[in-house]
PDB file of C-alpha atoms in Angstrom:
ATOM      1  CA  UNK A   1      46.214 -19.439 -14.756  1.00 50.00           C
ATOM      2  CA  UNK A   2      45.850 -23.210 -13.698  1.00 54.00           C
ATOM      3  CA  UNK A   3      42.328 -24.596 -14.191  1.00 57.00           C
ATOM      4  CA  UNK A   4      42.432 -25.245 -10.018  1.00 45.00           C
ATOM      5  CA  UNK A   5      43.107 -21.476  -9.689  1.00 52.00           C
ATOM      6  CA  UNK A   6      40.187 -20.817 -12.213  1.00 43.00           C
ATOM      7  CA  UNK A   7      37.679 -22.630 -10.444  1.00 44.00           C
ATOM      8  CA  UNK A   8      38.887 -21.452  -6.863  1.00 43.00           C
ATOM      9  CA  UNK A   9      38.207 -17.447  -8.227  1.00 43.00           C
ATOM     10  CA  UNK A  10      34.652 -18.738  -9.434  1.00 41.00           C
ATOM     11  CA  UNK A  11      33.756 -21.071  -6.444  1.00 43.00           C
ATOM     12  CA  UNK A  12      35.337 -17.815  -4.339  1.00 39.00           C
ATOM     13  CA  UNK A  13      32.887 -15.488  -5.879  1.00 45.00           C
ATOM     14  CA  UNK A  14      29.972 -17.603  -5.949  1.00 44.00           C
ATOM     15  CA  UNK A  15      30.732 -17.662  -1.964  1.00 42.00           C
ATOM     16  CA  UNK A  16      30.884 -13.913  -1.463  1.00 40.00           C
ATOM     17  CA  UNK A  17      27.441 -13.634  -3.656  1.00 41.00           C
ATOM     18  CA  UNK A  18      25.514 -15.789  -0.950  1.00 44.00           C
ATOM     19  CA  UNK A  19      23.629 -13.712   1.990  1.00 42.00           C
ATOM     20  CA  UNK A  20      24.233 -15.732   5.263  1.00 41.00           C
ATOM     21  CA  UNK A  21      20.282 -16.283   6.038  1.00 46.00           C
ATOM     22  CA  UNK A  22      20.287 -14.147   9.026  1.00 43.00           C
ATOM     23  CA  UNK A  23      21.033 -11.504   7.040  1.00 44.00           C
ATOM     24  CA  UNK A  24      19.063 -11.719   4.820  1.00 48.00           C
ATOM     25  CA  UNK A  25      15.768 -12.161   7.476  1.00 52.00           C
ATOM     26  CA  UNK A  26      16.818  -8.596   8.702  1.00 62.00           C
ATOM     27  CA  UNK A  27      16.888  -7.138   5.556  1.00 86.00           C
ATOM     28  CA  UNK A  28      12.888  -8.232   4.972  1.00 92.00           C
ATOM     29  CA  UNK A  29       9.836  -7.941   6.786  1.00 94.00           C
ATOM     30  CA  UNK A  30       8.053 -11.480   6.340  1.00 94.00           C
ATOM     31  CA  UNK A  31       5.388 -10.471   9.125  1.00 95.00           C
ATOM     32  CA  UNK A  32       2.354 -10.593   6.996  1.00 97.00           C
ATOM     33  CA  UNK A  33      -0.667 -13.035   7.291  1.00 97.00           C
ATOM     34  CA  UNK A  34      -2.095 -14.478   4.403  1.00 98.00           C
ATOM     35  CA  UNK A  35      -5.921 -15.483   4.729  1.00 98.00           C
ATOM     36  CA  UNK A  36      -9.055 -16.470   2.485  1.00 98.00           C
ATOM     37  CA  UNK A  37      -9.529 -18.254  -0.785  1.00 97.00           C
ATOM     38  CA  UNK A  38      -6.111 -20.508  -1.577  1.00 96.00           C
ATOM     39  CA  UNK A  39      -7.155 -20.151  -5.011  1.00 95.00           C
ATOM     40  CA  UNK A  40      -6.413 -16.925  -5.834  1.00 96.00           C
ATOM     41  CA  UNK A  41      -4.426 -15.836  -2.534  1.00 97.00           C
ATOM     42  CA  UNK A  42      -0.642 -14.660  -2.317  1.00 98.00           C
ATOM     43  CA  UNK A  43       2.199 -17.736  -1.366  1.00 97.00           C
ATOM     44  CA  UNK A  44       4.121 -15.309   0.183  1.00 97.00           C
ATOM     45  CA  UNK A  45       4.392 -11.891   1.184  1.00 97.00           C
ATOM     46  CA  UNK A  46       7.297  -9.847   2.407  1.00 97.00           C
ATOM     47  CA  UNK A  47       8.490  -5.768   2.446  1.00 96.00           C
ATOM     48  CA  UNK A  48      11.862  -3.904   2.560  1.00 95.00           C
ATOM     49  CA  UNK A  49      10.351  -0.896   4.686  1.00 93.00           C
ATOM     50  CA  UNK A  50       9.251   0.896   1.428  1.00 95.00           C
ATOM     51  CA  UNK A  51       7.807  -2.011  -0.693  1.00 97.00           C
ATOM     52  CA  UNK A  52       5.613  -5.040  -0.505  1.00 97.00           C
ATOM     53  CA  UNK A  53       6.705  -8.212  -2.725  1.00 98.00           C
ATOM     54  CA  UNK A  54       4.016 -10.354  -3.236  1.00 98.00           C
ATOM     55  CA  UNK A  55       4.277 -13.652  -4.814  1.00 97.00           C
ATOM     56  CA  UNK A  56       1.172 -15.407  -6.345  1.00 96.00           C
ATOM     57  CA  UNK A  57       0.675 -19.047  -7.790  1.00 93.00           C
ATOM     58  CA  UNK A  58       1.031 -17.359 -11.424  1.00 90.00           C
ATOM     59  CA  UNK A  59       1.726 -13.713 -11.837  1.00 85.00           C
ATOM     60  CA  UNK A  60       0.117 -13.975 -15.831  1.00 87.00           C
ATOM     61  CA  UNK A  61      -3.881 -14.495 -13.945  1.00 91.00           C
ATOM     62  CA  UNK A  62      -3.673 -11.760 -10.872  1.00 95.00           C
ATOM     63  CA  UNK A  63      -6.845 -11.096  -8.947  1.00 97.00           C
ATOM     64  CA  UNK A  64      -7.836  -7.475  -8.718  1.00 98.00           C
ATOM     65  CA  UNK A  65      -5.620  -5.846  -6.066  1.00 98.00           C
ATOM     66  CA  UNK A  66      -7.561  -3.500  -3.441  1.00 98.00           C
ATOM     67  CA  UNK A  67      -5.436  -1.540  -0.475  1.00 98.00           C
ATOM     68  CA  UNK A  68      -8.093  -1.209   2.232  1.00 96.00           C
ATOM     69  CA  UNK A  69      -7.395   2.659   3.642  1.00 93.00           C
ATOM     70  CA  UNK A  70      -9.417   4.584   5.924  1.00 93.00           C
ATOM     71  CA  UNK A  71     -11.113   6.184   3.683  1.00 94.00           C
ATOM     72  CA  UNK A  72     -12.242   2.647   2.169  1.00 96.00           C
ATOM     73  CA  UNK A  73     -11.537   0.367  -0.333  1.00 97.00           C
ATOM     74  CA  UNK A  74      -8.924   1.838  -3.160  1.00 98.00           C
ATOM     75  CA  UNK A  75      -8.320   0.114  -6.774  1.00 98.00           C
ATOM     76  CA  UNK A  76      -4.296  -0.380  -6.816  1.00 98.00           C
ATOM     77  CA  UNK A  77      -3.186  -0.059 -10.498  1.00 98.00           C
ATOM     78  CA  UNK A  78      -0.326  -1.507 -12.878  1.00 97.00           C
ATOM     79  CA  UNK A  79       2.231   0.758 -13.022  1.00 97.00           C
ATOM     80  CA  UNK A  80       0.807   3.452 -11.286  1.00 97.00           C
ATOM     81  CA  UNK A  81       0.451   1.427  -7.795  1.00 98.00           C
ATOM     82  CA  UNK A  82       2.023  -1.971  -8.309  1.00 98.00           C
ATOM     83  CA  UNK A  83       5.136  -3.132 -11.002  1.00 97.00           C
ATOM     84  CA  UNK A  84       5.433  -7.132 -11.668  1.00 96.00           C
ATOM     85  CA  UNK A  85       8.969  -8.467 -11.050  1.00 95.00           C
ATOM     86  CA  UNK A  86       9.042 -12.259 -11.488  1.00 93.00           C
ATOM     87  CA  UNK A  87       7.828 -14.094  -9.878  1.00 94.00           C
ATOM     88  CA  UNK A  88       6.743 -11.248  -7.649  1.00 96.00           C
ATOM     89  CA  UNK A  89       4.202  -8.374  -8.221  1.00 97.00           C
ATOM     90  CA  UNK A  90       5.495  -5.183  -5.769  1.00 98.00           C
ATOM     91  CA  UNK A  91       3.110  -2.749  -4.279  1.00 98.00           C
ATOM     92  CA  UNK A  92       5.342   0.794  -4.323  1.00 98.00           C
ATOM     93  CA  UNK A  93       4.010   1.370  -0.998  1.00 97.00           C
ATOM     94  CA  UNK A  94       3.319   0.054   2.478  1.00 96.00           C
ATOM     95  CA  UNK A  95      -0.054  -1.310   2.985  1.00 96.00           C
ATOM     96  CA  UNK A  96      -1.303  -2.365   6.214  1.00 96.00           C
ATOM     97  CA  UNK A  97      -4.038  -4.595   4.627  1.00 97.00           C
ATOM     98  CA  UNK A  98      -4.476  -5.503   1.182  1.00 98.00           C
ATOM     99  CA  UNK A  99      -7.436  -7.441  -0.723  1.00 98.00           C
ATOM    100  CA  UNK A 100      -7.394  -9.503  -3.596  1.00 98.00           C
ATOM    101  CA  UNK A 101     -10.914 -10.533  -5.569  1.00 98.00           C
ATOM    102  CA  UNK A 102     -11.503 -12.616  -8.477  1.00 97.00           C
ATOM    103  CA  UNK A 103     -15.582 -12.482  -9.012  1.00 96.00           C
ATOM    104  CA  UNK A 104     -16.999 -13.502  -5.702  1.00 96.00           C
ATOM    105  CA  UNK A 105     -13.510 -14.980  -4.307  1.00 97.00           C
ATOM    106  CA  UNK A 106     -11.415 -12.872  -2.138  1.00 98.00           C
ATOM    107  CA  UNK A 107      -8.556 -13.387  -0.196  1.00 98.00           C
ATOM    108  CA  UNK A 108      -6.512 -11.129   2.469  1.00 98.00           C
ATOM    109  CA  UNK A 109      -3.155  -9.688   3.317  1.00 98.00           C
ATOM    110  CA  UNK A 110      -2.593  -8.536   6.688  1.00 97.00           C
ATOM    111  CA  UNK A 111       0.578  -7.395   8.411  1.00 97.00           C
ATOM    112  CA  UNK A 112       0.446  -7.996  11.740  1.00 95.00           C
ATOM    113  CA  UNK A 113       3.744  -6.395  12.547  1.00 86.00           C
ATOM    114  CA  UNK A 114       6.408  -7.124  15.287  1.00 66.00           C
ATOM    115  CA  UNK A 115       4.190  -9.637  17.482  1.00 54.00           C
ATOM    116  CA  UNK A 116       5.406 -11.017  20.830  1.00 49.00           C
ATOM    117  CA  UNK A 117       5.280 -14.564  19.097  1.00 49.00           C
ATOM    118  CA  UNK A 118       7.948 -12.913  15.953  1.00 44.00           C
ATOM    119  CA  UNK A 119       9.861 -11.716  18.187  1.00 47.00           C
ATOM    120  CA  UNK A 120       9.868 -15.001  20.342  1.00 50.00           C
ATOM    121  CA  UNK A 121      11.047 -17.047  17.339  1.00 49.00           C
ATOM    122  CA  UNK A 122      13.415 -14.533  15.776  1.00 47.00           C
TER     123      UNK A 122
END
């Protein structure tokens, strides 16, 4: 196989690997609004319809992570509630508000869900 033919397969494959962006917006829920203290809040926030991926400034010095239910404010725990995937920590389960705290600093996760403004701009 000629070295031209070689890198054709790989640049061919590397092609087929990419997700056109569209795509790839469909496939995740990015309608979540982060709020609070900067310090210690999420940089992103995203689900898959099952899961939450949240991505924080450093994933080795998390803030405690609280789902705020009906029946108030619930503890989520490592391994039992949440798994870390770096760069992302993943909550196993939809949460319609989350809460993260560091001593007297807290900071929010809301989703806000399919707004007329999403839907505008999508």
């Amino acid at each position: 196989m000629s070295i031209y033919r070689l890198l054709f397969c790989v640049a061919l494959s590397m092609s087929m690997l990419t997700i056109h962006p569209r795509v790839w917006a469909a496939a995740y829920n990015f309608t979540y609004k982060i709020a609070g203290d900067v310090g210690i809040a999420p940089v992103q926030a995203f689900d898959d319809g099952e899961k939450i991926y949240i991505q924080f400034r450093d994933v080795k010095q998390l803030p405690a992570i609280f789902a705020d239910t009906p029946a108030g404010q619930v503890l989520l725990r490592l391994g039992i509630d949440y798994d870390i995937e770096v760069p992302f920590v993943v909550i196993r389960r939809l949460e319609s508000e989350l809460i993260f705290v560091v001593r007297q600093r807290r900071a929010f996760l809301r989703y806000v869900g399919m707004t007329e403004e999403v839907l505008k701009n999508s």
